[in-house]
Short mmCIF file of C-alpha atoms in Angstrom, two decimals:
data_model
loop_
_atom_site.label_atom_id
_atom_site.label_comp_id
_atom_site.label_asym_id
_atom_site.label_seq_id
_atom_site.Cartn_x
_atom_site.Cartn_y
_atom_site.Cartn_z
CA MET A 1 11.99 -106.94 -5.35
CA GLY A 2 14.06 -108.23 -8.27
CA SER A 3 15.86 -104.88 -8.47
CA HIS A 4 17.08 -105.40 -4.80
CA GLN A 5 18.66 -108.87 -5.76
CA GLN A 6 20.53 -107.07 -8.62
CA GLU A 7 22.12 -104.31 -6.71
CA PRO A 8 25.32 -105.60 -4.82
CA TRP A 9 25.37 -102.56 -2.38
CA LEU A 10 22.11 -103.91 -0.82
CA LEU A 11 23.37 -107.38 -0.47
CA GLU A 12 24.50 -109.39 2.63
CA ASN A 13 26.01 -112.68 1.76
CA GLY A 14 24.13 -112.53 -1.59
CA LYS A 15 20.78 -111.85 0.03
CA PRO A 16 19.01 -108.50 0.54
CA ARG A 17 19.06 -107.21 4.05
CA VAL A 18 15.62 -107.51 5.77
CA LEU A 19 14.23 -106.45 8.95
CA THR A 20 13.78 -109.61 10.85
CA LYS A 21 11.90 -110.13 14.19
CA GLU A 22 15.19 -110.17 15.95
CA ASN A 23 16.23 -106.76 15.13
CA ARG A 24 12.72 -105.25 14.69
CA HIS A 25 12.96 -103.44 18.12
CA GLY A 26 15.53 -101.16 16.56
CA ARG A 27 12.51 -99.42 15.08
CA SER A 28 11.30 -96.96 17.83
CA ALA A 29 8.08 -95.31 18.09
CA HIS A 30 9.61 -92.15 16.68
CA SER A 31 10.74 -93.92 13.48
CA MET A 32 7.36 -95.76 13.33
CA SER A 33 5.38 -92.59 13.43
CA SER A 34 7.31 -91.29 10.58
CA THR A 35 6.69 -94.51 8.50
CA SER A 36 3.11 -93.49 8.01
CA LEU A 37 4.14 -90.52 5.89
CA ARG A 38 6.49 -92.57 3.51
CA LYS A 39 5.41 -93.81 0.07
CA LYS A 40 6.76 -96.63 -2.13
CA SER A 41 8.30 -95.41 -5.44
CA SER A 42 8.51 -97.50 -8.53
CA ARG A 43 11.98 -98.53 -9.72
CA THR A 44 11.00 -99.85 -13.17
CA LEU A 45 12.52 -97.01 -15.12
CA VAL A 46 15.57 -96.45 -12.97
CA SER A 47 16.38 -100.27 -12.87
CA LYS A 48 16.66 -100.38 -16.65
CA LEU A 49 19.64 -97.95 -16.73
CA PRO A 50 22.72 -99.81 -18.07
CA CYS A 51 25.23 -97.80 -15.86
CA ALA A 52 25.46 -99.41 -12.44
CA THR A 53 26.93 -96.14 -10.88
CA LEU A 54 24.38 -93.92 -12.38
CA ARG A 55 21.64 -96.52 -11.43
CA SER A 56 22.82 -96.47 -7.73
CA ILE A 57 22.76 -92.67 -7.61
CA LEU A 58 19.29 -92.42 -9.02
CA LEU A 59 17.88 -95.18 -6.85
CA ASN A 60 19.18 -93.40 -3.77
CA LEU A 61 17.91 -90.05 -4.87
CA GLN A 62 14.51 -91.64 -5.54
CA GLU A 63 14.30 -93.44 -2.17
CA VAL A 64 15.61 -90.44 -0.14
CA ILE A 65 14.14 -87.46 -1.90
CA LEU A 66 10.83 -88.68 -3.32
CA GLY A 67 10.19 -91.50 -0.78
CA THR A 68 8.02 -89.34 1.56
CA LYS A 69 4.73 -87.66 1.25
CA LEU A 70 6.43 -84.44 2.45
CA SER A 71 8.73 -84.33 -0.68
CA ILE A 72 6.55 -81.32 -1.84
CA LEU A 73 8.42 -79.25 0.80
CA ILE A 74 11.95 -80.23 -0.15
CA PRO A 75 12.18 -77.34 -2.72
CA ALA A 76 12.05 -75.05 0.32
CA ILE A 77 15.60 -76.15 1.26
CA PRO A 78 17.38 -74.67 -1.84
CA ALA A 79 14.89 -71.76 -1.76
CA ALA A 80 16.01 -70.74 1.68
CA ILE A 81 19.63 -71.05 0.77
CA ILE A 82 18.97 -68.91 -2.45
CA ALA A 83 16.92 -66.40 -0.36
CA GLU A 84 19.94 -66.01 2.13
CA CYS A 85 22.57 -65.75 -0.58
CA TYR A 86 20.69 -63.06 -2.49
CA GLY A 87 19.42 -61.08 0.57
CA PHE A 88 15.75 -61.70 0.18
CA GLY A 89 13.38 -60.56 2.99
CA ARG A 90 14.25 -61.94 6.39
CA PRO A 91 10.80 -63.25 7.24
CA TRP A 92 10.79 -65.25 4.00
CA ILE A 93 14.05 -66.97 4.90
CA PHE A 94 12.54 -67.78 8.23
CA ILE A 95 9.42 -69.41 6.92
CA LEU A 96 11.32 -71.12 4.00
CA SER A 97 13.82 -72.50 6.56
CA LEU A 98 11.09 -73.91 8.86
CA LEU A 99 9.36 -75.59 5.76
CA GLY A 100 12.74 -77.08 4.78
CA LEU A 101 13.37 -78.41 8.18
CA THR A 102 9.96 -80.49 8.20
CA PRO A 103 11.05 -83.07 5.57
CA LEU A 104 14.55 -83.12 6.69
CA ALA A 105 13.56 -84.23 10.25
CA GLU A 106 11.41 -87.09 8.68
CA ARG A 107 14.27 -88.16 6.38
CA VAL A 108 16.71 -88.28 9.33
CA SER A 109 14.40 -90.76 10.93
CA PHE A 110 14.16 -92.86 7.68
CA ILE A 111 17.84 -92.95 7.11
CA THR A 112 18.60 -93.97 10.77
CA GLU A 113 16.19 -96.79 10.28
CA GLN A 114 18.01 -97.89 7.11
CA VAL A 115 21.31 -97.83 8.90
CA ALA A 116 19.83 -100.03 11.55
CA PHE A 117 19.48 -102.76 8.97
CA TYR A 118 23.29 -103.18 8.87
CA THR A 119 24.34 -102.07 12.32
CA GLY A 120 21.94 -104.22 14.31
CA PRO A 121 19.00 -103.29 16.56
CA THR A 122 21.12 -101.86 19.44
CA VAL A 123 23.05 -99.36 17.48
CA GLY A 124 19.94 -98.64 15.36
CA GLY A 125 17.87 -97.94 18.57
CA LEU A 126 20.80 -95.74 19.81
CA LEU A 127 20.71 -93.77 16.59
CA ASN A 128 17.04 -93.31 16.85
CA ALA A 129 17.29 -92.17 20.47
CA THR A 130 20.25 -89.74 19.55
CA CYS A 131 18.70 -88.41 16.29
CA GLY A 132 15.03 -88.25 17.32
CA ASN A 133 15.25 -84.49 18.19
CA VAL A 134 18.30 -83.50 16.34
CA THR A 135 16.53 -80.51 14.92
CA GLU A 136 15.75 -79.13 18.38
CA LEU A 137 19.29 -79.72 19.55
CA ILE A 138 21.03 -77.96 16.61
CA ILE A 139 18.74 -74.95 16.95
CA ALA A 140 19.38 -74.62 20.57
CA ILE A 141 23.15 -74.92 19.92
CA PHE A 142 23.02 -72.11 17.31
CA ALA A 143 20.71 -69.94 19.57
CA LEU A 144 23.32 -70.38 22.45
CA SER A 145 26.26 -69.58 20.18
CA SER A 146 24.20 -66.35 19.15
CA ASN A 147 23.57 -65.57 22.85
CA LYS A 148 19.81 -65.85 22.31
CA ILE A 149 19.05 -67.59 25.62
CA ALA A 150 15.35 -66.68 25.44
CA VAL A 151 15.02 -68.47 22.02
CA VAL A 152 16.73 -71.68 23.58
CA LYS A 153 14.42 -71.58 26.64
CA TYR A 154 11.13 -70.97 24.65
CA SER A 155 11.96 -73.53 21.85
CA LEU A 156 12.82 -76.37 24.27
CA LEU A 157 9.98 -75.72 26.51
CA GLY A 158 7.72 -75.46 23.58
CA SER A 159 8.85 -78.79 22.39
CA ILE A 160 8.11 -80.45 25.75
CA LEU A 161 4.63 -78.82 25.81
CA SER A 162 3.76 -79.67 22.30
CA ASN A 163 4.65 -83.32 22.76
CA LEU A 164 2.73 -83.64 26.06
CA LEU A 165 -0.34 -81.40 25.38
CA LEU A 166 -0.71 -80.94 21.66
CA VAL A 167 0.44 -84.32 20.16
CA LEU A 168 -0.72 -86.56 23.15
CA GLY A 169 -3.99 -84.78 23.63
CA THR A 170 -4.77 -84.71 19.92
CA SER A 171 -3.75 -88.33 19.48
CA LEU A 172 -6.00 -89.51 22.26
CA LEU A 173 -8.91 -87.33 21.10
CA CYS A 174 -8.71 -88.54 17.68
CA GLY A 175 -8.11 -92.19 18.63
CA GLY A 176 -11.10 -92.03 20.83
CA ILE A 177 -13.36 -90.60 18.25
CA ALA A 178 -12.23 -92.99 15.44
CA ASN A 179 -12.47 -96.10 17.82
CA LEU A 180 -15.63 -95.33 19.81
CA LYS A 181 -16.76 -98.98 20.10
CA VAL A 182 -13.14 -100.44 20.60
CA GLU A 183 -11.40 -100.57 23.83
CA GLN A 184 -8.08 -98.78 23.39
CA LYS A 185 -5.13 -100.28 25.14
CA TYR A 186 -1.42 -99.31 25.68
CA ASP A 187 1.49 -100.61 27.72
CA ARG A 188 1.35 -98.94 30.99
CA ARG A 189 4.98 -99.79 31.93
CA GLN A 190 6.44 -97.83 28.96
CA ALA A 191 4.25 -94.97 29.99
CA ASP A 192 5.30 -95.18 33.63
CA VAL A 193 9.08 -95.17 32.75
CA ASN A 194 8.75 -92.00 30.71
CA SER A 195 6.44 -90.40 33.31
CA LEU A 196 9.02 -90.93 36.10
CA MET A 197 11.77 -89.60 34.02
CA LEU A 198 9.74 -86.50 33.23
CA LEU A 199 9.07 -86.12 37.07
CA LEU A 200 12.81 -86.51 37.89
CA GLY A 201 13.52 -83.83 35.36
CA LEU A 202 10.94 -81.49 36.99
CA LEU A 203 12.41 -81.99 40.25
CA CYS A 204 15.93 -81.25 38.98
CA TYR A 205 14.68 -78.02 37.34
CA LEU A 206 12.88 -76.88 40.45
CA LEU A 207 15.90 -77.38 42.95
CA PRO A 208 17.96 -74.56 41.50
CA MET A 209 15.03 -72.22 41.04
CA LEU A 210 13.72 -72.91 44.66
CA PHE A 211 17.32 -72.40 46.05
CA LYS A 212 17.63 -69.13 44.14
CA TYR A 213 14.32 -67.55 45.40
CA SER A 214 14.75 -68.83 48.93
CA GLY A 215 17.89 -66.81 49.57
CA ALA A 216 17.75 -63.48 51.41
CA SER A 217 19.67 -61.75 48.65
CA ALA A 218 19.95 -62.72 44.97
CA ALA A 219 23.60 -61.83 44.91
CA LEU A 220 24.37 -64.37 47.64
CA THR A 221 22.73 -67.15 45.78
CA VAL A 222 23.81 -66.63 42.18
CA ASP A 223 27.05 -68.80 42.30
CA PRO A 224 25.68 -71.51 44.57
CA SER A 225 22.45 -71.80 42.33
CA LEU A 226 24.70 -72.08 39.34
CA HIS A 227 26.62 -74.80 40.89
CA LEU A 228 23.48 -76.60 41.91
CA SER A 229 21.96 -76.32 38.39
CA ARG A 230 25.21 -77.82 36.91
CA ALA A 231 25.22 -80.59 39.35
CA SER A 232 21.51 -81.37 38.53
CA SER A 233 22.38 -81.30 34.74
CA ILE A 234 24.99 -83.98 35.34
CA VAL A 235 22.42 -86.04 37.41
CA MET A 236 19.92 -85.74 34.60
CA LEU A 237 22.39 -86.73 31.92
CA ILE A 238 23.44 -89.79 33.84
CA ALA A 239 19.75 -90.73 34.35
CA TYR A 240 19.27 -90.23 30.58
CA VAL A 241 22.17 -92.81 29.87
CA VAL A 242 20.78 -95.17 32.48
CA TYR A 243 17.35 -94.76 30.68
CA ILE A 244 18.93 -95.57 27.21
CA VAL A 245 20.44 -98.59 28.62
CA PHE A 246 17.18 -99.66 30.11
CA GLN A 247 15.47 -99.09 26.81
CA LEU A 248 17.97 -100.80 24.43
CA TRP A 249 19.50 -103.51 26.52
CA THR A 250 17.78 -104.55 29.82
CA HIS A 251 14.18 -104.12 29.07
CA ARG A 252 14.06 -103.46 25.30
CA GLN A 253 10.86 -105.43 24.83
CA LEU A 254 8.98 -102.67 26.72
CA PHE A 255 9.78 -100.31 24.12
CA GLU A 256 9.31 -102.31 20.83
CA ALA A 257 6.90 -100.82 18.41
CA GLU A 258 4.33 -103.29 17.49
CA ASP A 259 3.78 -102.89 13.76
CA GLU A 260 2.43 -106.28 12.55
CA GLY A 261 0.59 -105.80 9.20
CA GLU A 262 2.11 -102.31 8.88
CA ASP A 263 5.38 -103.40 7.01
CA GLY A 264 3.52 -103.96 3.76
CA GLU A 265 0.23 -104.69 2.48
CA ASP A 266 1.36 -108.14 1.27
CA GLY A 267 2.76 -109.00 4.70
CA GLU A 268 6.38 -109.24 3.30
CA GLU A 269 9.37 -108.23 5.52
CA GLU A 270 10.97 -104.92 4.88
CA GLN A 271 14.18 -104.68 3.02
CA ALA A 272 16.90 -102.14 2.92
CA VAL A 273 16.46 -99.68 0.03
CA ILE A 274 19.83 -97.97 0.48
CA GLY A 275 23.22 -99.23 1.44
CA LEU A 276 25.21 -98.60 4.68
CA TRP A 277 27.67 -96.16 3.47
CA SER A 278 24.95 -94.39 1.32
CA GLY A 279 22.91 -94.24 4.55
CA ILE A 280 25.79 -92.74 6.52
CA ALA A 281 26.60 -90.22 3.73
CA TRP A 282 23.03 -89.14 3.62
CA LEU A 283 22.88 -88.93 7.32
CA VAL A 284 25.84 -86.58 7.43
CA GLY A 285 24.42 -84.49 4.47
CA MET A 286 21.04 -84.22 6.17
CA THR A 287 22.61 -83.08 9.31
CA VAL A 288 24.52 -80.36 7.37
CA PHE A 289 21.37 -79.01 5.80
CA ILE A 290 19.60 -79.08 9.21
CA ALA A 291 22.49 -77.03 10.69
CA VAL A 292 22.37 -74.50 7.87
CA LEU A 293 18.67 -74.01 7.98
CA SER A 294 18.61 -74.02 11.79
CA GLU A 295 21.23 -71.14 11.66
CA TYR A 296 18.86 -69.26 9.32
CA VAL A 297 16.00 -69.70 11.68
CA VAL A 298 17.96 -68.42 14.64
CA ASP A 299 19.30 -65.45 12.72
CA THR A 300 15.96 -64.37 11.24
CA ILE A 301 13.42 -65.16 13.96
CA GLU A 302 13.61 -61.69 15.44
CA ASP A 303 13.14 -60.10 12.07
CA ALA A 304 10.11 -62.36 11.50
CA SER A 305 8.70 -61.37 14.81
CA ASP A 306 8.99 -57.72 14.03
CA SER A 307 7.55 -58.02 10.44
CA TRP A 308 4.56 -60.27 11.59
CA GLY A 309 3.77 -58.44 14.85
CA LEU A 310 4.26 -61.77 16.79
CA SER A 311 6.53 -62.16 19.84
CA VAL A 312 9.56 -64.21 19.63
CA SER A 313 8.19 -66.26 22.55
CA PHE A 314 5.22 -67.24 20.43
CA LEU A 315 7.28 -68.11 17.50
CA SER A 316 9.66 -70.19 19.66
CA ILE A 317 7.14 -71.85 21.89
CA ILE A 318 4.39 -72.49 19.30
CA LEU A 319 5.62 -72.31 15.71
CA LEU A 320 9.11 -73.93 15.95
CA PRO A 321 8.18 -77.17 17.76
CA ILE A 322 5.09 -77.79 15.56
CA VAL A 323 6.93 -77.32 12.32
CA GLY A 324 10.05 -79.02 13.45
CA ASN A 325 8.32 -82.23 14.56
CA ALA A 326 5.42 -81.92 12.09
CA ALA A 327 6.25 -85.38 10.63
CA GLU A 328 6.44 -87.44 13.84
CA HIS A 329 3.45 -85.61 15.28
CA ALA A 330 1.21 -86.42 12.22
CA GLY A 331 2.36 -90.05 12.34
CA ALA A 332 1.50 -90.22 15.89
CA ILE A 333 -2.11 -89.13 15.27
CA ILE A 334 -2.40 -91.39 12.33
CA PHE A 335 -1.45 -94.29 14.53
CA ALA A 336 -3.91 -93.27 17.10
CA PHE A 337 -6.53 -93.45 14.44
CA LYS A 338 -5.29 -97.01 13.88
CA ASN A 339 -5.78 -97.82 17.64
CA LYS A 340 -2.05 -98.18 18.09
CA LEU A 341 -1.68 -96.08 21.27
CA ASP A 342 1.70 -97.50 22.17
CA ILE A 343 3.31 -95.76 19.20
CA SER A 344 1.49 -92.58 19.88
CA LEU A 345 2.47 -92.54 23.45
CA GLY A 346 6.00 -93.58 22.55
CA VAL A 347 6.24 -90.45 20.23
CA ALA A 348 4.74 -88.10 22.75
CA LEU A 349 6.35 -89.10 25.96
CA GLY A 350 9.56 -90.42 24.45
CA SER A 351 10.32 -87.13 22.56
CA ALA A 352 9.39 -85.07 25.81
CA THR A 353 11.64 -87.26 27.73
CA GLN A 354 14.54 -86.84 25.50
CA ILE A 355 14.21 -83.10 25.22
CA ALA A 356 13.71 -82.66 28.99
CA MET A 357 16.53 -85.05 30.22
CA PHE A 358 19.09 -84.68 27.39
CA VAL A 359 18.65 -81.68 25.19
CA VAL A 360 17.94 -79.16 27.77
CA ARG A 361 20.67 -80.23 30.17
CA TYR A 362 23.23 -80.68 27.40
CA THR A 363 22.60 -77.18 26.24
CA HIS A 364 22.73 -75.95 29.92
CA LEU A 365 26.10 -77.43 30.46
#
């Protein structure tokens, strides 16, 4: 920790930035799930460098690039770019891009948490709520721009199903097996809020579909069903904004991730490991790389489908959501093993709510 006190970009009024109890709620269940995949790196060698600028750059690279157990997948990012530039096989570009997106999604969660040290809990929570499923949103936007509507539908549907069925089911199963003699508890109020939001989303999806199929002629219901669909999209986006206000301002205590004893083995409060502007720069850079790899995924998914003999719907519904959210899904299961169901439920239900209420309707508009 002495190295923190020597670095001016990590200081606030001469003291390191720490995660206090007052701004702890800026850490959502989504960011907490990714915490389980992070690892502490030694700063002994880097801190001995005489040049402050070089030391700052290397410390940032060490914390961001090597500060995760998924760092082994980071070489897939340049490999995918090289494969695209030199015209390698399209299926190889697809799989390398998917592997590269896995650590990027986890690092975005880490960086938004670091920025929350400086911006405060409200802005930090808003960043977590916005960037929680940025990979799915960017993939959907590129698929829409390429007029691949089926990929958009399948990938977003797969994200919702994987969160509600795969992640939640696996977390409950593993948590139950690991804690057979312990009563597992969770906050019902948080689960009720997310469940009601998902129910509202389901009703808004059903209305345009029922209106379309209830008409005597499909030609007569095309335009009215389109207007009804857009109106329901606006309602859902407004409901999601109200949900964010409910989560970050009025009832934020319901969504706090209880992580006592998880901050460190020695019980010390967490400190910022990168500066504010470094965090913003890394966040922009990570988003750019996610956009590049997402474009590769969209452009090569059909070629991968033909080469592997798998349908585009299978790749979009099953493979894309699992790989794109592997970090938070693994974290949710790990916390279920530790009998922290609130975090597991927050990841599964929270991510499904965000995709259903925000990402789907934003791309639809």
